[in-house]
mmCIF file with all atom_site columns, C-alpha atoms in Angstrom:
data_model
loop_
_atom_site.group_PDB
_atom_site.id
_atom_site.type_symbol
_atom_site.label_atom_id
_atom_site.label_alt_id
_atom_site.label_comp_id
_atom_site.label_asym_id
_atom_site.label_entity_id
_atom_site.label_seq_id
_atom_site.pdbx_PDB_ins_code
_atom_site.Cartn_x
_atom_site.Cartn_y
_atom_site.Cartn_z
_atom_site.occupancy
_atom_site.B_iso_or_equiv
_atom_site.pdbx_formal_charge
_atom_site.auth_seq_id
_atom_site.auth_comp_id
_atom_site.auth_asym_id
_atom_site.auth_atom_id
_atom_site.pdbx_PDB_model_num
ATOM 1   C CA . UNK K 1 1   ? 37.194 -2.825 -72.185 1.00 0.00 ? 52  UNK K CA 1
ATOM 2   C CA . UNK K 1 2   ? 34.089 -1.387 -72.782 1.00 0.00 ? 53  UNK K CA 1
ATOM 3   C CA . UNK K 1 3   ? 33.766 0.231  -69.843 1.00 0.00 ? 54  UNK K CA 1
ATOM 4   C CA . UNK K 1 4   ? 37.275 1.786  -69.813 1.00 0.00 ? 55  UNK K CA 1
ATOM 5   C CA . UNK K 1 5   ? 36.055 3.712  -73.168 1.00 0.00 ? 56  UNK K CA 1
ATOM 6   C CA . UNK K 1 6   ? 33.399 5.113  -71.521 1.00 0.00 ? 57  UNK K CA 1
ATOM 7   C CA . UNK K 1 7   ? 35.229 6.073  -68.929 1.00 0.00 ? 58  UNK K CA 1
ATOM 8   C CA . UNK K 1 8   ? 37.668 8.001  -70.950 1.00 0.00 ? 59  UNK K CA 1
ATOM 9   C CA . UNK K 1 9   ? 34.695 9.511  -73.081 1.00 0.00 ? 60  UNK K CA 1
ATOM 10  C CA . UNK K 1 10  ? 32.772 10.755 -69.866 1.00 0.00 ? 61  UNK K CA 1
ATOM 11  C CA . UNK K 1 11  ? 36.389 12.010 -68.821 1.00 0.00 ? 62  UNK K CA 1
ATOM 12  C CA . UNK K 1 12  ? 36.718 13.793 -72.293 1.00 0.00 ? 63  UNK K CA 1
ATOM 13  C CA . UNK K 1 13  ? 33.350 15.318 -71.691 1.00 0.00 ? 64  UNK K CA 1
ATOM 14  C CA . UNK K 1 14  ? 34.285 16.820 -68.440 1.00 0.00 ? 65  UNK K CA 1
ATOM 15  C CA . UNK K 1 15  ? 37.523 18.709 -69.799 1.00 0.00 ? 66  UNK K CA 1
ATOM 16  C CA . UNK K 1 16  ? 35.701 20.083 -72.802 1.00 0.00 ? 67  UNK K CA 1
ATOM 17  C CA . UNK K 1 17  ? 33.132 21.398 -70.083 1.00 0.00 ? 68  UNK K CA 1
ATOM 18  C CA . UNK K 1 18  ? 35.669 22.636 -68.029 1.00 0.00 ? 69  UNK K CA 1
ATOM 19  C CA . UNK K 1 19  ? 37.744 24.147 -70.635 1.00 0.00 ? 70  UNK K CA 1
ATOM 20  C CA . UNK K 1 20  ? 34.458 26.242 -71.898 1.00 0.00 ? 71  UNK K CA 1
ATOM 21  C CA . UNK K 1 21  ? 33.516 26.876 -68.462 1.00 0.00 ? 72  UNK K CA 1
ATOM 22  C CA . UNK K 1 22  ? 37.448 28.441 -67.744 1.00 0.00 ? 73  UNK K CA 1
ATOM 23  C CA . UNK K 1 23  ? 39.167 29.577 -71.280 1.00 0.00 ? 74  UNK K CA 1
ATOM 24  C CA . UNK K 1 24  ? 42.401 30.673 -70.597 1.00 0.00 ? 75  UNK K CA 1
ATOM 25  C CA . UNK K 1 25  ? 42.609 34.127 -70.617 1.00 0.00 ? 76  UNK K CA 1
ATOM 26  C CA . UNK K 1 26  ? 45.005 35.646 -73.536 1.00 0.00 ? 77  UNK K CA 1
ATOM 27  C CA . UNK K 1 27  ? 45.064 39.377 -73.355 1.00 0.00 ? 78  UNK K CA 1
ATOM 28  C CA . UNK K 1 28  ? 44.023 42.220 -71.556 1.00 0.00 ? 79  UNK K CA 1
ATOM 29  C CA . UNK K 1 29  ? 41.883 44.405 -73.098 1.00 0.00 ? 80  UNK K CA 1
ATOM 30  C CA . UNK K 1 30  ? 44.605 47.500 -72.929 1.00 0.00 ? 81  UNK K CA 1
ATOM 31  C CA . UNK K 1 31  ? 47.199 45.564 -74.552 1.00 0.00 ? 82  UNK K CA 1
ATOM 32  C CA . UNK K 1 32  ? 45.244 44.900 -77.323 1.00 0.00 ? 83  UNK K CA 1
ATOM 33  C CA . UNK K 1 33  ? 44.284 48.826 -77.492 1.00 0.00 ? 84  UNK K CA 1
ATOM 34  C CA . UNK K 1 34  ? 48.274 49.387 -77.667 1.00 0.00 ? 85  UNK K CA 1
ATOM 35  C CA . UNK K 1 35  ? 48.508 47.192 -80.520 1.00 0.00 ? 86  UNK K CA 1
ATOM 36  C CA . UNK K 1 36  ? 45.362 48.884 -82.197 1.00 0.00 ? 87  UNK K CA 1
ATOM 37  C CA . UNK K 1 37  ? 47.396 51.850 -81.686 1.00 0.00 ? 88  UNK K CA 1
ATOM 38  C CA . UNK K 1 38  ? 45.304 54.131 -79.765 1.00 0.00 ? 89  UNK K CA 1
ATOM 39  C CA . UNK K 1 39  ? 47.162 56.394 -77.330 1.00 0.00 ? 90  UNK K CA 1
ATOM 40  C CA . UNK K 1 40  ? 45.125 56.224 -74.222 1.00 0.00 ? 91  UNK K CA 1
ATOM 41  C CA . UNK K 1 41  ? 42.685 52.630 -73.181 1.00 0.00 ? 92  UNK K CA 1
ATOM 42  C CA . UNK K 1 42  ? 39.561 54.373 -71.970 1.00 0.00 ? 93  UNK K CA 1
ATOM 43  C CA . UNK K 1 43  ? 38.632 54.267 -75.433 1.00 0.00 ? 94  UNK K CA 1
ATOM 44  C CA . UNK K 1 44  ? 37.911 50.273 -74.800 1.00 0.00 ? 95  UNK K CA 1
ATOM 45  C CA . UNK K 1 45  ? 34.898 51.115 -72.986 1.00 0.00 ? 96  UNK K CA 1
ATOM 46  C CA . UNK K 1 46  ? 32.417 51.361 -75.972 1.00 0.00 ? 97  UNK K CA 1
ATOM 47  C CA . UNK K 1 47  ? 33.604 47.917 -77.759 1.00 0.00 ? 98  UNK K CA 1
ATOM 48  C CA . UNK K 1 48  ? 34.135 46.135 -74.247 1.00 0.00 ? 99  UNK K CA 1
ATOM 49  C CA . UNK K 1 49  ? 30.376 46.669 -73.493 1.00 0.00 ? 100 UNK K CA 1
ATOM 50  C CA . UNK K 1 50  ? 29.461 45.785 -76.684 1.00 0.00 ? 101 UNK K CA 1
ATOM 51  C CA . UNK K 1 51  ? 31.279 42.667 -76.702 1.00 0.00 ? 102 UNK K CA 1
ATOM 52  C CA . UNK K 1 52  ? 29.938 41.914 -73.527 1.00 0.00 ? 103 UNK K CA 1
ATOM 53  C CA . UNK K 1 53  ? 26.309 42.323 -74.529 1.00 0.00 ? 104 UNK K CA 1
ATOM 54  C CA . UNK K 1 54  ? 26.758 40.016 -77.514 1.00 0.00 ? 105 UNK K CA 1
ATOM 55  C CA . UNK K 1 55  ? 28.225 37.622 -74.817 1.00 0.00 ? 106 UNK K CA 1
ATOM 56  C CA . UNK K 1 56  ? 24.807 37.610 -73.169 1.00 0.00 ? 107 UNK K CA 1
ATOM 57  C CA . UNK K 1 57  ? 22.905 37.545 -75.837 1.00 0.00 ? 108 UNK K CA 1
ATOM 58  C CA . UNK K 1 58  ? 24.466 34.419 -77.053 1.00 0.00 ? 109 UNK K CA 1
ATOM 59  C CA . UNK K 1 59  ? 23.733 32.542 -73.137 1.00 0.00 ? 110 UNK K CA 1
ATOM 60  C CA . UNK K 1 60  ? 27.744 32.509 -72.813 1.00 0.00 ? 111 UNK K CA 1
ATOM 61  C CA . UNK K 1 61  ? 28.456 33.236 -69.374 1.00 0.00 ? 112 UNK K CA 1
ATOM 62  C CA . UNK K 1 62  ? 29.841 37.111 -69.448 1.00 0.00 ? 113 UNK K CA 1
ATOM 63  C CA . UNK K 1 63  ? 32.044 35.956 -66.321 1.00 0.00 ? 114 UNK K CA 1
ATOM 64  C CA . UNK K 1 64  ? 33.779 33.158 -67.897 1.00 0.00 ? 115 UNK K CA 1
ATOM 65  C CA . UNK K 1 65  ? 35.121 35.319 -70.820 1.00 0.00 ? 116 UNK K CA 1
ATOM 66  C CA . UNK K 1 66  ? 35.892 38.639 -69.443 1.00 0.00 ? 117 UNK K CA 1
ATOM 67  C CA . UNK K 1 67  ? 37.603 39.223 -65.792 1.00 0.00 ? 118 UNK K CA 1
ATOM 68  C CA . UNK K 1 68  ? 38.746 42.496 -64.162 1.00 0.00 ? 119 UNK K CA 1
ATOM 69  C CA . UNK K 1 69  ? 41.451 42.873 -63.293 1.00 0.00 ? 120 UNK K CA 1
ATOM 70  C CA . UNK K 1 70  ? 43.207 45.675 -61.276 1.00 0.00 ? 121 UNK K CA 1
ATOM 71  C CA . UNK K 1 71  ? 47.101 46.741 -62.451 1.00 0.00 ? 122 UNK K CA 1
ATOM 72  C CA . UNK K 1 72  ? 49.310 49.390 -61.133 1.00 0.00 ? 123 UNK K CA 1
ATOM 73  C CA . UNK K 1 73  ? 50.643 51.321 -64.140 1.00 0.00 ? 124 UNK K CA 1
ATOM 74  C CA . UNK K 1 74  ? 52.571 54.455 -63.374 1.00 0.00 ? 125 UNK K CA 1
ATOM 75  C CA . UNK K 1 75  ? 52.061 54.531 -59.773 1.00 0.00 ? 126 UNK K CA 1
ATOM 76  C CA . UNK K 1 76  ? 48.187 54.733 -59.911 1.00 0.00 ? 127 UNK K CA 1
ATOM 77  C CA . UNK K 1 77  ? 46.186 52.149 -59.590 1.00 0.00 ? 128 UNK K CA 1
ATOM 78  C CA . UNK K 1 78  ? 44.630 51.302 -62.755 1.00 0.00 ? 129 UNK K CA 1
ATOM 79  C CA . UNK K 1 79  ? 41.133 48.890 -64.044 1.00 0.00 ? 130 UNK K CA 1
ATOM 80  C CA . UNK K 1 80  ? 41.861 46.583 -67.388 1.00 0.00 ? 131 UNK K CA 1
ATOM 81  C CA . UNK K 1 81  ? 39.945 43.413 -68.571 1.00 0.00 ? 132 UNK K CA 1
ATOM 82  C CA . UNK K 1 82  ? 41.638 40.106 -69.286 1.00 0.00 ? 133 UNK K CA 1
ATOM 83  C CA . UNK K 1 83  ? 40.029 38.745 -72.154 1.00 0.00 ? 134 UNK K CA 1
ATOM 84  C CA . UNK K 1 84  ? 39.589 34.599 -73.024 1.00 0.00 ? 135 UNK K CA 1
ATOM 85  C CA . UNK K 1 85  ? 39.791 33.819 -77.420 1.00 0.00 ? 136 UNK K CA 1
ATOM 86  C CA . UNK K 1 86  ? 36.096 34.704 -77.667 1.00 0.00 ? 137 UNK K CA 1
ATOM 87  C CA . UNK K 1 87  ? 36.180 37.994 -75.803 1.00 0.00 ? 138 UNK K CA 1
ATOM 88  C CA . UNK K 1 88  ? 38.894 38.776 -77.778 1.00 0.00 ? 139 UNK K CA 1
ATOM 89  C CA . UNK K 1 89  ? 37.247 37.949 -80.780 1.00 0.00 ? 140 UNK K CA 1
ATOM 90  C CA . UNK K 1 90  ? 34.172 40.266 -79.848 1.00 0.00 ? 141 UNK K CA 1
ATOM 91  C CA . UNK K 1 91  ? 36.433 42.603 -78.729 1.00 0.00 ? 142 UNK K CA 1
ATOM 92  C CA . UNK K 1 92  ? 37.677 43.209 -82.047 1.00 0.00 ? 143 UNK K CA 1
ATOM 93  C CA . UNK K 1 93  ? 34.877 43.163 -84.157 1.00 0.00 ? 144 UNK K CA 1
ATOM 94  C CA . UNK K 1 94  ? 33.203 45.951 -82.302 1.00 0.00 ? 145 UNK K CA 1
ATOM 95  C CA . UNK K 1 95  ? 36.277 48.530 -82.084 1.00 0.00 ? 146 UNK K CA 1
ATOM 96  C CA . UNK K 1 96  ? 35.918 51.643 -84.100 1.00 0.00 ? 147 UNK K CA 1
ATOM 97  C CA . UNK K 1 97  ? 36.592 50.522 -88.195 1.00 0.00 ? 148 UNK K CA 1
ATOM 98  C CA . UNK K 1 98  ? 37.678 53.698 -89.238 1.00 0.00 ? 149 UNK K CA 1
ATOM 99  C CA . UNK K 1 99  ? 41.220 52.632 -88.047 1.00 0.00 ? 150 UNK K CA 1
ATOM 100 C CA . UNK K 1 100 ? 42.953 51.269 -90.229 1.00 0.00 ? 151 UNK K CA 1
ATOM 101 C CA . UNK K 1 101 ? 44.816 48.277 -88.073 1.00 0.00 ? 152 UNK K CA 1
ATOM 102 C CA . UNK K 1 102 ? 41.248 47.748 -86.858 1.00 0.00 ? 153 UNK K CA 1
ATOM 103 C CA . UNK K 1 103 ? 39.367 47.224 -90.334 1.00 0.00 ? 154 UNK K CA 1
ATOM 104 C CA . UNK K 1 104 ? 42.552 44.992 -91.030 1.00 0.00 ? 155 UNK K CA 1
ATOM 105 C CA . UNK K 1 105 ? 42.205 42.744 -87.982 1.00 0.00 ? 156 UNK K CA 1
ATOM 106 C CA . UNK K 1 106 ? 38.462 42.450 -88.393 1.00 0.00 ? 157 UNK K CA 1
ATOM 107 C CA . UNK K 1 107 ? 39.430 41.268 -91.963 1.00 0.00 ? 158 UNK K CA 1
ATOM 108 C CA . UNK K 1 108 ? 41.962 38.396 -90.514 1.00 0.00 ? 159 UNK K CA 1
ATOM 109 C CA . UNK K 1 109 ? 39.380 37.347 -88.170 1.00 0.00 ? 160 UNK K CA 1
ATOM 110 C CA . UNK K 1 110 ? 36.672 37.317 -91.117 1.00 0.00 ? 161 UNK K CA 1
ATOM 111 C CA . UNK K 1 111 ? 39.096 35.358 -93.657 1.00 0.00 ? 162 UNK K CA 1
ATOM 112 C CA . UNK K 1 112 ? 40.548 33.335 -91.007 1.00 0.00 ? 163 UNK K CA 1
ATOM 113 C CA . UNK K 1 113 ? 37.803 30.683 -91.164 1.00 0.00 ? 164 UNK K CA 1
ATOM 114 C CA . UNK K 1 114 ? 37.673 30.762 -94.890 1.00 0.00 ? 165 UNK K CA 1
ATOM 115 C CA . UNK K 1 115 ? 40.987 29.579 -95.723 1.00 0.00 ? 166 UNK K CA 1
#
């Protein structure tokens, strides 16, 4: 019986590994622009890098958070970023505060883990 436990525990350990090795991705980076409300995405540039920087500083694998992808929008060819729950996160935090759905969503994410 004992064995079977740590069986399961070891078995536990892998998926936890695996799961922060692969976190489902949730977003792109352009659909969360939309809903930010700013008309064009190339504006993502300046928060994407940032978020991608505090990635590395942190030792999280920049790879496992953030993956291009390539979308045809329009009939051009166009470059986004799916985004796992952290990059999102990140994401947010380091868009431009002066807008106002921006300041409000870094307040959620601030009060989130307070309540």
């Amino acid at each position: 019986m004992l064995r079977l436990f740590d069986y399961l525990e070891e078995v536990i350990a892998t998926e936890r590994i695996s799961q922060l090795n692969n976190p489902p991705m949730l977003y792109t980076a352009s659909e969360i622009m939309q809903e930010l409300g700013y008309p064009e995405s190339s504006l993502a540039q300046e928060p994407l890098d940032r978020a991608m920087h505090a990635c590395a500083a942190l030792q999280i694998p920049v790879n496992y958070n953030f993956k291009k992808v390539y979308l045809f929008k329009d009939g051009e060819m166009i470059t986004d970023w799916q985004l796992s729950e952290l990059a999102t996160y990140l994401f947010m935090i380091n868009c431009n505060p002066l807008n106002p759905v921006v300041a409000k969503a870094q307040l959620i994410f601030m009060m989130k883990d307070r309540v």
